[in-house]
Amino acid sequence: MQPDLFPSSVPHVADVLVVRGVAAAPDAAPDLLIELPHGATATADFDAFAAELEGPLPDGLVDFFHVNTDVGAFEVAVATAQRLVAAVTDRSVLIVRSRIPRTFIDCNRRIDADPAEFRKGGMTPGVMPWVRTAADRALLHGRYDDYMATLGAAIEALQPGAATLLLHTYGPRTVGVEVDDDVVTSLREAYRPDVIETWPMRPELDVISRDLDGHSHAPAEVVQTLRASFAEFGWTVGDSAAYPMHPSATAWDHVIARPGLVLCLEVRRDLLADPFDPFTEMRISPSKVARVATPLAAAIGDWGTPRGRP
């Protein structure tokens, strides 16, 4: 494989990063992909897309953007990759980060799925209800297609049998609000100090593995190691506590296409942010990231690699 066969970053669509060990050949195929489908976390990501859309948006929609995007996921991905290649210096890890805000269109959704299917899976829509004009839909669908093409090229660049970590972060509590034009008002109400404590607390980490029939699609040994590693901190690794592995998510396509080689993981944002403030662009603490990345890298170190297979 030649270096120019790796997918390239696409402005306002995807960042592509190859993290190599010091002994890794520059044309070596990566043996791990870390995908961040909700990696647009900067206010600038939101502003760039909002400026391109012609239709009106709900007032204060940037608040929903901050509440609903995976802050800290990129930092954990990079720190985990760095630890992996430091431990095995001839390996490389490929990171693909979406820069498309899920506030408009979601790169972890099958866009053609019935909206009722998203509700069954406990998930927000693929295209948000405030995207109403044909021009806006065409623009967002085009960017979505560009992201999927980049991701597809990244998967093609991997070693045969390489693993994929679908990395997300989520809010500390399950907050039930309708995703409609009043979502910002609803969120502000839900996060009032006297209300937020009434919402259910989520586990520190959650492996999204079980479908609606209860069947797990996660690599069992990796999950077992994760639980043991994080138990040392007193942290819980849940099992689809937040939502199921559902066919309306593109994650479903990954786990069905490569059984045992895909892990979908949520990390709680308050364990990464310093401080946690859901309505702002949060600062991510390097020391908090290290506390997650170190046991995560240890748990997935041999998973999916030739050295990890009999």
Short mmCIF file of C-alpha atoms in Angstrom, two decimals:
data_model
loop_
_atom_site.label_atom_id
_atom_site.label_comp_id
_atom_site.label_asym_id
_atom_site.label_seq_id
_atom_site.Cartn_x
_atom_site.Cartn_y
_atom_site.Cartn_z
CA MET A 1 0.00 0.00 0.00
CA GLN A 2 1.28 3.48 -0.82
CA PRO A 3 0.84 6.37 1.62
CA ASP A 4 -1.33 8.28 -0.86
CA LEU A 5 -3.88 5.45 -0.73
CA PHE A 6 -4.88 6.48 2.78
CA PRO A 7 -8.03 8.60 2.71
CA SER A 8 -7.47 12.33 3.02
CA SER A 9 -9.14 14.74 5.40
CA VAL A 10 -12.06 16.66 3.89
CA PRO A 11 -12.71 20.19 5.23
CA HIS A 12 -15.98 20.45 7.20
CA VAL A 13 -16.54 16.72 6.64
CA ALA A 14 -13.85 14.52 8.18
CA ASP A 15 -10.42 14.63 9.77
CA VAL A 16 -8.23 11.60 9.05
CA LEU A 17 -5.24 10.95 11.30
CA VAL A 18 -2.74 8.08 11.15
CA VAL A 19 -0.93 7.45 14.45
CA ARG A 20 2.21 5.36 13.80
CA GLY A 21 4.70 3.73 16.11
CA VAL A 22 8.33 4.72 15.70
CA ALA A 23 9.10 1.42 13.95
CA ALA A 24 6.02 1.39 11.72
CA ALA A 25 6.54 1.67 7.99
CA PRO A 26 4.85 4.74 6.48
CA ASP A 27 2.91 2.53 4.07
CA ALA A 28 1.92 -0.10 6.66
CA ALA A 29 -1.80 -0.83 6.78
CA PRO A 30 -3.33 0.13 10.16
CA ASP A 31 -4.60 -2.70 12.34
CA LEU A 32 -7.13 -0.57 14.22
CA LEU A 33 -9.67 2.05 13.13
CA ILE A 34 -11.16 4.46 15.65
CA GLU A 35 -14.24 6.16 14.25
CA LEU A 36 -15.76 9.28 15.84
CA PRO A 37 -19.07 9.80 14.02
CA HIS A 38 -20.02 12.65 16.39
CA GLY A 39 -16.61 14.31 16.40
CA ALA A 40 -17.79 17.85 15.58
CA THR A 41 -17.35 19.35 19.06
CA ALA A 42 -16.18 22.93 18.52
CA THR A 43 -18.55 25.89 18.35
CA ALA A 44 -16.82 26.69 15.06
CA ASP A 45 -18.09 23.38 13.63
CA PHE A 46 -21.66 24.41 14.40
CA ASP A 47 -21.19 27.98 13.13
CA ALA A 48 -19.69 26.84 9.82
CA PHE A 49 -22.71 24.70 8.97
CA ALA A 50 -25.31 27.09 10.34
CA ALA A 51 -23.89 29.83 8.09
CA GLU A 52 -24.39 27.64 5.01
CA LEU A 53 -28.00 26.72 5.66
CA GLU A 54 -30.72 28.88 4.18
CA GLY A 55 -33.63 27.84 6.40
CA PRO A 56 -34.30 29.35 9.85
CA LEU A 57 -32.98 27.55 12.92
CA PRO A 58 -34.40 27.50 16.46
CA ASP A 59 -33.09 30.26 18.70
CA GLY A 60 -30.06 29.23 20.70
CA LEU A 61 -29.63 25.95 18.81
CA VAL A 62 -25.91 26.00 19.61
CA ASP A 63 -26.92 25.02 23.15
CA PHE A 64 -28.39 21.77 21.83
CA PHE A 65 -25.23 21.25 19.77
CA HIS A 66 -23.06 21.39 22.87
CA VAL A 67 -25.35 19.15 24.92
CA ASN A 68 -25.61 16.56 22.16
CA THR A 69 -22.10 16.21 20.72
CA ASP A 70 -19.34 13.82 21.78
CA VAL A 71 -16.95 16.15 23.56
CA GLY A 72 -13.74 14.43 24.61
CA ALA A 73 -14.05 11.52 22.19
CA PHE A 74 -11.28 12.79 19.90
CA GLU A 75 -8.89 13.37 22.78
CA VAL A 76 -9.51 9.86 24.13
CA ALA A 77 -9.04 8.40 20.64
CA VAL A 78 -5.66 10.09 20.14
CA ALA A 79 -4.42 9.25 23.63
CA THR A 80 -5.48 5.62 23.22
CA ALA A 81 -3.80 5.35 19.82
CA GLN A 82 -0.60 6.86 21.18
CA ARG A 83 -0.48 4.30 23.96
CA LEU A 84 -1.10 1.44 21.56
CA VAL A 85 1.73 2.38 19.21
CA ALA A 86 4.08 3.11 22.13
CA ALA A 87 3.49 -0.43 23.39
CA VAL A 88 3.93 -2.04 19.95
CA THR A 89 6.11 0.28 17.93
CA ASP A 90 5.57 -1.28 14.50
CA ARG A 91 1.81 -0.82 14.47
CA SER A 92 -0.38 2.07 13.32
CA VAL A 93 -3.88 3.27 14.14
CA LEU A 94 -6.25 5.15 11.83
CA ILE A 95 -8.63 7.74 13.31
CA VAL A 96 -11.59 9.14 11.34
CA ARG A 97 -13.39 12.06 12.97
CA SER A 98 -16.60 13.52 11.58
CA ARG A 99 -16.74 17.33 11.56
CA ILE A 100 -20.42 17.35 10.58
CA PRO A 101 -22.58 18.41 13.55
CA ARG A 102 -25.24 15.86 14.37
CA THR A 103 -27.30 18.94 15.21
CA PHE A 104 -28.09 18.93 11.48
CA ILE A 105 -27.39 15.43 10.11
CA ASP A 106 -26.07 12.40 12.00
CA CYS A 107 -23.20 10.32 10.63
CA ASN A 108 -24.22 7.40 12.86
CA ARG A 109 -27.65 7.05 11.29
CA ARG A 110 -29.11 5.44 8.21
CA ILE A 111 -30.59 8.58 6.76
CA ASP A 112 -33.26 6.69 4.82
CA ALA A 113 -34.58 4.91 7.95
CA ASP A 114 -38.17 5.47 9.05
CA PRO A 115 -38.28 8.09 11.88
CA ALA A 116 -40.24 5.57 13.93
CA GLU A 117 -37.18 3.29 13.85
CA PHE A 118 -35.05 5.98 15.50
CA ARG A 119 -37.59 6.21 18.31
CA LYS A 120 -37.56 2.43 18.76
CA GLY A 121 -33.81 2.58 19.18
CA GLY A 122 -34.04 5.48 21.64
CA MET A 123 -32.02 7.65 19.27
CA THR A 124 -32.24 11.17 17.91
CA PRO A 125 -33.22 11.53 14.22
CA GLY A 126 -30.86 11.17 11.29
CA VAL A 127 -31.85 14.56 9.90
CA MET A 128 -33.08 17.07 12.43
CA PRO A 129 -36.62 18.48 12.07
CA TRP A 130 -35.45 22.07 11.61
CA VAL A 131 -33.72 21.12 8.34
CA ARG A 132 -36.68 21.81 6.08
CA THR A 133 -35.61 23.25 2.73
CA ALA A 134 -34.65 21.13 -0.24
CA ALA A 135 -31.38 23.03 -0.63
CA ASP A 136 -30.39 22.44 2.98
CA ARG A 137 -31.23 18.77 2.78
CA ALA A 138 -29.22 18.42 -0.43
CA LEU A 139 -26.22 20.16 1.12
CA LEU A 140 -26.27 18.00 4.25
CA HIS A 141 -26.87 14.78 2.34
CA GLY A 142 -23.89 15.62 0.14
CA ARG A 143 -21.63 16.14 3.16
CA TYR A 144 -22.96 12.94 4.75
CA ASP A 145 -22.16 11.02 1.55
CA ASP A 146 -18.66 12.52 1.53
CA TYR A 147 -18.13 11.36 5.11
CA MET A 148 -19.32 7.85 4.34
CA ALA A 149 -17.01 7.70 1.33
CA THR A 150 -14.07 8.77 3.50
CA LEU A 151 -14.98 6.20 6.15
CA GLY A 152 -15.34 3.50 3.51
CA ALA A 153 -11.89 4.30 2.14
CA ALA A 154 -10.50 4.13 5.68
CA ILE A 155 -11.95 0.65 6.17
CA GLU A 156 -10.47 -0.44 2.84
CA ALA A 157 -7.03 0.80 4.01
CA LEU A 158 -7.00 -1.49 7.07
CA GLN A 159 -5.20 -4.77 7.43
CA PRO A 160 -7.41 -7.81 6.85
CA GLY A 161 -9.07 -8.67 10.15
CA ALA A 162 -8.35 -5.27 11.72
CA ALA A 163 -10.61 -4.08 14.52
CA THR A 164 -12.78 -0.97 14.75
CA LEU A 165 -13.57 1.05 17.87
CA LEU A 166 -16.67 3.23 17.50
CA LEU A 167 -15.99 5.79 20.21
CA HIS A 168 -18.61 8.11 21.71
CA THR A 169 -19.17 10.19 24.80
CA TYR A 170 -22.49 10.87 26.50
CA GLY A 171 -23.93 13.11 29.19
CA PRO A 172 -23.93 11.93 32.80
CA ARG A 173 -27.71 11.47 32.89
CA THR A 174 -30.41 10.22 30.57
CA VAL A 175 -32.41 13.37 29.89
CA GLY A 176 -35.72 12.80 28.13
CA VAL A 177 -36.72 15.75 25.95
CA GLU A 178 -38.44 15.99 22.59
CA VAL A 179 -36.15 16.87 19.69
CA ASP A 180 -38.27 19.60 18.11
CA ASP A 181 -38.13 23.35 17.60
CA ASP A 182 -38.47 23.84 21.36
CA VAL A 183 -35.58 21.53 22.24
CA VAL A 184 -33.38 24.32 23.66
CA THR A 185 -36.10 25.52 26.03
CA SER A 186 -36.77 21.91 27.04
CA LEU A 187 -33.10 21.24 27.70
CA ARG A 188 -32.68 24.39 29.78
CA GLU A 189 -35.61 23.25 31.89
CA ALA A 190 -34.28 19.69 32.17
CA TYR A 191 -30.87 20.93 33.33
CA ARG A 192 -32.18 23.22 36.06
CA PRO A 193 -30.36 22.34 39.33
CA ASP A 194 -33.58 21.17 40.97
CA VAL A 195 -34.51 19.01 37.97
CA ILE A 196 -31.30 17.47 36.63
CA GLU A 197 -30.81 15.30 39.72
CA THR A 198 -34.13 13.56 39.00
CA TRP A 199 -32.89 12.07 35.71
CA PRO A 200 -31.27 8.58 35.82
CA MET A 201 -27.48 8.50 36.19
CA ARG A 202 -25.63 6.60 33.47
CA PRO A 203 -22.71 4.20 34.00
CA GLU A 204 -19.22 5.64 33.59
CA LEU A 205 -18.82 3.63 30.38
CA ASP A 206 -21.34 1.75 28.30
CA VAL A 207 -20.70 -0.90 25.67
CA ILE A 208 -23.45 -0.62 23.06
CA SER A 209 -23.78 -4.21 21.99
CA ARG A 210 -27.24 -5.72 22.42
CA ASP A 211 -29.89 -5.65 19.74
CA LEU A 212 -33.61 -5.51 20.49
CA ASP A 213 -33.64 -9.30 20.90
CA GLY A 214 -30.91 -9.10 23.55
CA HIS A 215 -28.15 -10.60 21.40
CA SER A 216 -24.72 -9.09 22.02
CA HIS A 217 -22.55 -8.05 19.06
CA ALA A 218 -19.51 -7.03 21.14
CA PRO A 219 -16.23 -8.97 21.42
CA ALA A 220 -16.79 -10.72 24.76
CA GLU A 221 -13.14 -10.99 25.84
CA VAL A 222 -12.51 -7.29 25.21
CA VAL A 223 -15.59 -6.33 27.22
CA GLN A 224 -14.53 -8.61 30.07
CA THR A 225 -11.09 -6.99 30.15
CA LEU A 226 -12.61 -3.51 30.04
CA ARG A 227 -14.81 -4.30 33.02
CA ALA A 228 -11.89 -5.61 35.03
CA SER A 229 -9.68 -2.63 34.16
CA PHE A 230 -12.21 0.06 35.03
CA ALA A 231 -13.46 -1.77 38.11
CA GLU A 232 -10.16 -0.79 39.72
CA PHE A 233 -11.43 2.82 39.66
CA GLY A 234 -14.83 1.80 40.94
CA TRP A 235 -16.26 2.52 37.50
CA THR A 236 -19.02 0.50 35.89
CA VAL A 237 -18.99 -0.65 32.26
CA GLY A 238 -22.64 -0.94 31.28
CA ASP A 239 -24.14 -3.24 28.69
CA SER A 240 -26.38 -1.22 26.35
CA ALA A 241 -27.66 0.76 29.33
CA ALA A 242 -28.14 3.95 27.30
CA TYR A 243 -29.61 2.51 24.10
CA PRO A 244 -29.48 -0.72 22.05
CA MET A 245 -27.45 -1.61 18.99
CA HIS A 246 -30.15 -0.82 16.45
CA PRO A 247 -30.37 -1.33 12.67
CA SER A 248 -31.16 2.35 12.09
CA ALA A 249 -27.60 3.22 13.22
CA THR A 250 -24.66 2.82 10.87
CA ALA A 251 -22.88 1.10 13.77
CA TRP A 252 -25.17 -1.85 13.03
CA ASP A 253 -23.65 -2.19 9.56
CA HIS A 254 -20.17 -2.37 11.10
CA VAL A 255 -20.97 -5.09 13.64
CA ILE A 256 -22.86 -7.20 11.09
CA ALA A 257 -20.12 -6.90 8.46
CA ARG A 258 -17.25 -7.75 10.85
CA PRO A 259 -18.49 -9.90 13.74
CA GLY A 260 -16.24 -9.75 16.79
CA LEU A 261 -14.12 -6.97 15.32
CA VAL A 262 -16.25 -3.93 16.22
CA LEU A 263 -16.76 -2.36 19.64
CA CYS A 264 -19.11 0.58 20.24
CA LEU A 265 -18.23 2.39 23.46
CA GLU A 266 -19.66 5.39 25.34
CA VAL A 267 -17.63 7.32 27.93
CA ARG A 268 -19.30 9.76 30.29
CA ARG A 269 -18.36 13.36 29.50
CA ASP A 270 -18.09 14.52 33.08
CA LEU A 271 -15.16 12.10 33.45
CA LEU A 272 -13.29 14.02 30.74
CA ALA A 273 -14.34 17.68 30.95
CA ASP A 274 -12.83 20.24 33.30
CA PRO A 275 -15.35 21.45 34.27
CA PHE A 276 -18.45 19.73 32.90
CA ASP A 277 -20.79 22.41 31.55
CA PRO A 278 -23.21 20.99 28.97
CA PHE A 279 -24.08 24.30 27.30
CA THR A 280 -20.55 25.41 26.41
CA GLU A 281 -17.53 24.25 24.45
CA MET A 282 -15.84 22.34 27.25
CA ARG A 283 -12.17 22.09 28.11
CA ILE A 284 -11.00 18.47 28.10
CA SER A 285 -8.58 17.55 30.88
CA PRO A 286 -5.46 15.65 29.69
CA SER A 287 -5.15 13.89 33.06
CA LYS A 288 -8.79 12.76 32.92
CA VAL A 289 -8.29 11.56 29.34
CA ALA A 290 -5.25 9.57 30.43
CA ARG A 291 -7.28 7.88 33.15
CA VAL A 292 -9.63 6.52 30.45
CA ALA A 293 -7.14 5.95 27.64
CA THR A 294 -4.62 3.90 29.64
CA PRO A 295 -6.96 1.01 30.63
CA LEU A 296 -8.79 1.28 27.31
CA ALA A 297 -5.54 0.79 25.37
CA ALA A 298 -4.60 -2.13 27.61
CA ALA A 299 -7.97 -3.79 27.01
CA ILE A 300 -7.89 -3.53 23.21
CA GLY A 301 -4.14 -3.90 22.72
CA ASP A 302 -4.13 -7.28 20.96
CA TRP A 303 -7.71 -7.26 19.74
CA GLY A 304 -8.02 -7.62 15.99
CA THR A 305 -4.26 -7.59 15.37
CA PRO A 306 -2.30 -10.49 13.85
CA ARG A 307 -0.42 -10.85 17.16
CA GLY A 308 -3.77 -11.11 18.95
CA ARG A 309 -5.06 -13.99 16.80
CA PRO A 310 -4.13 -17.66 17.16
#
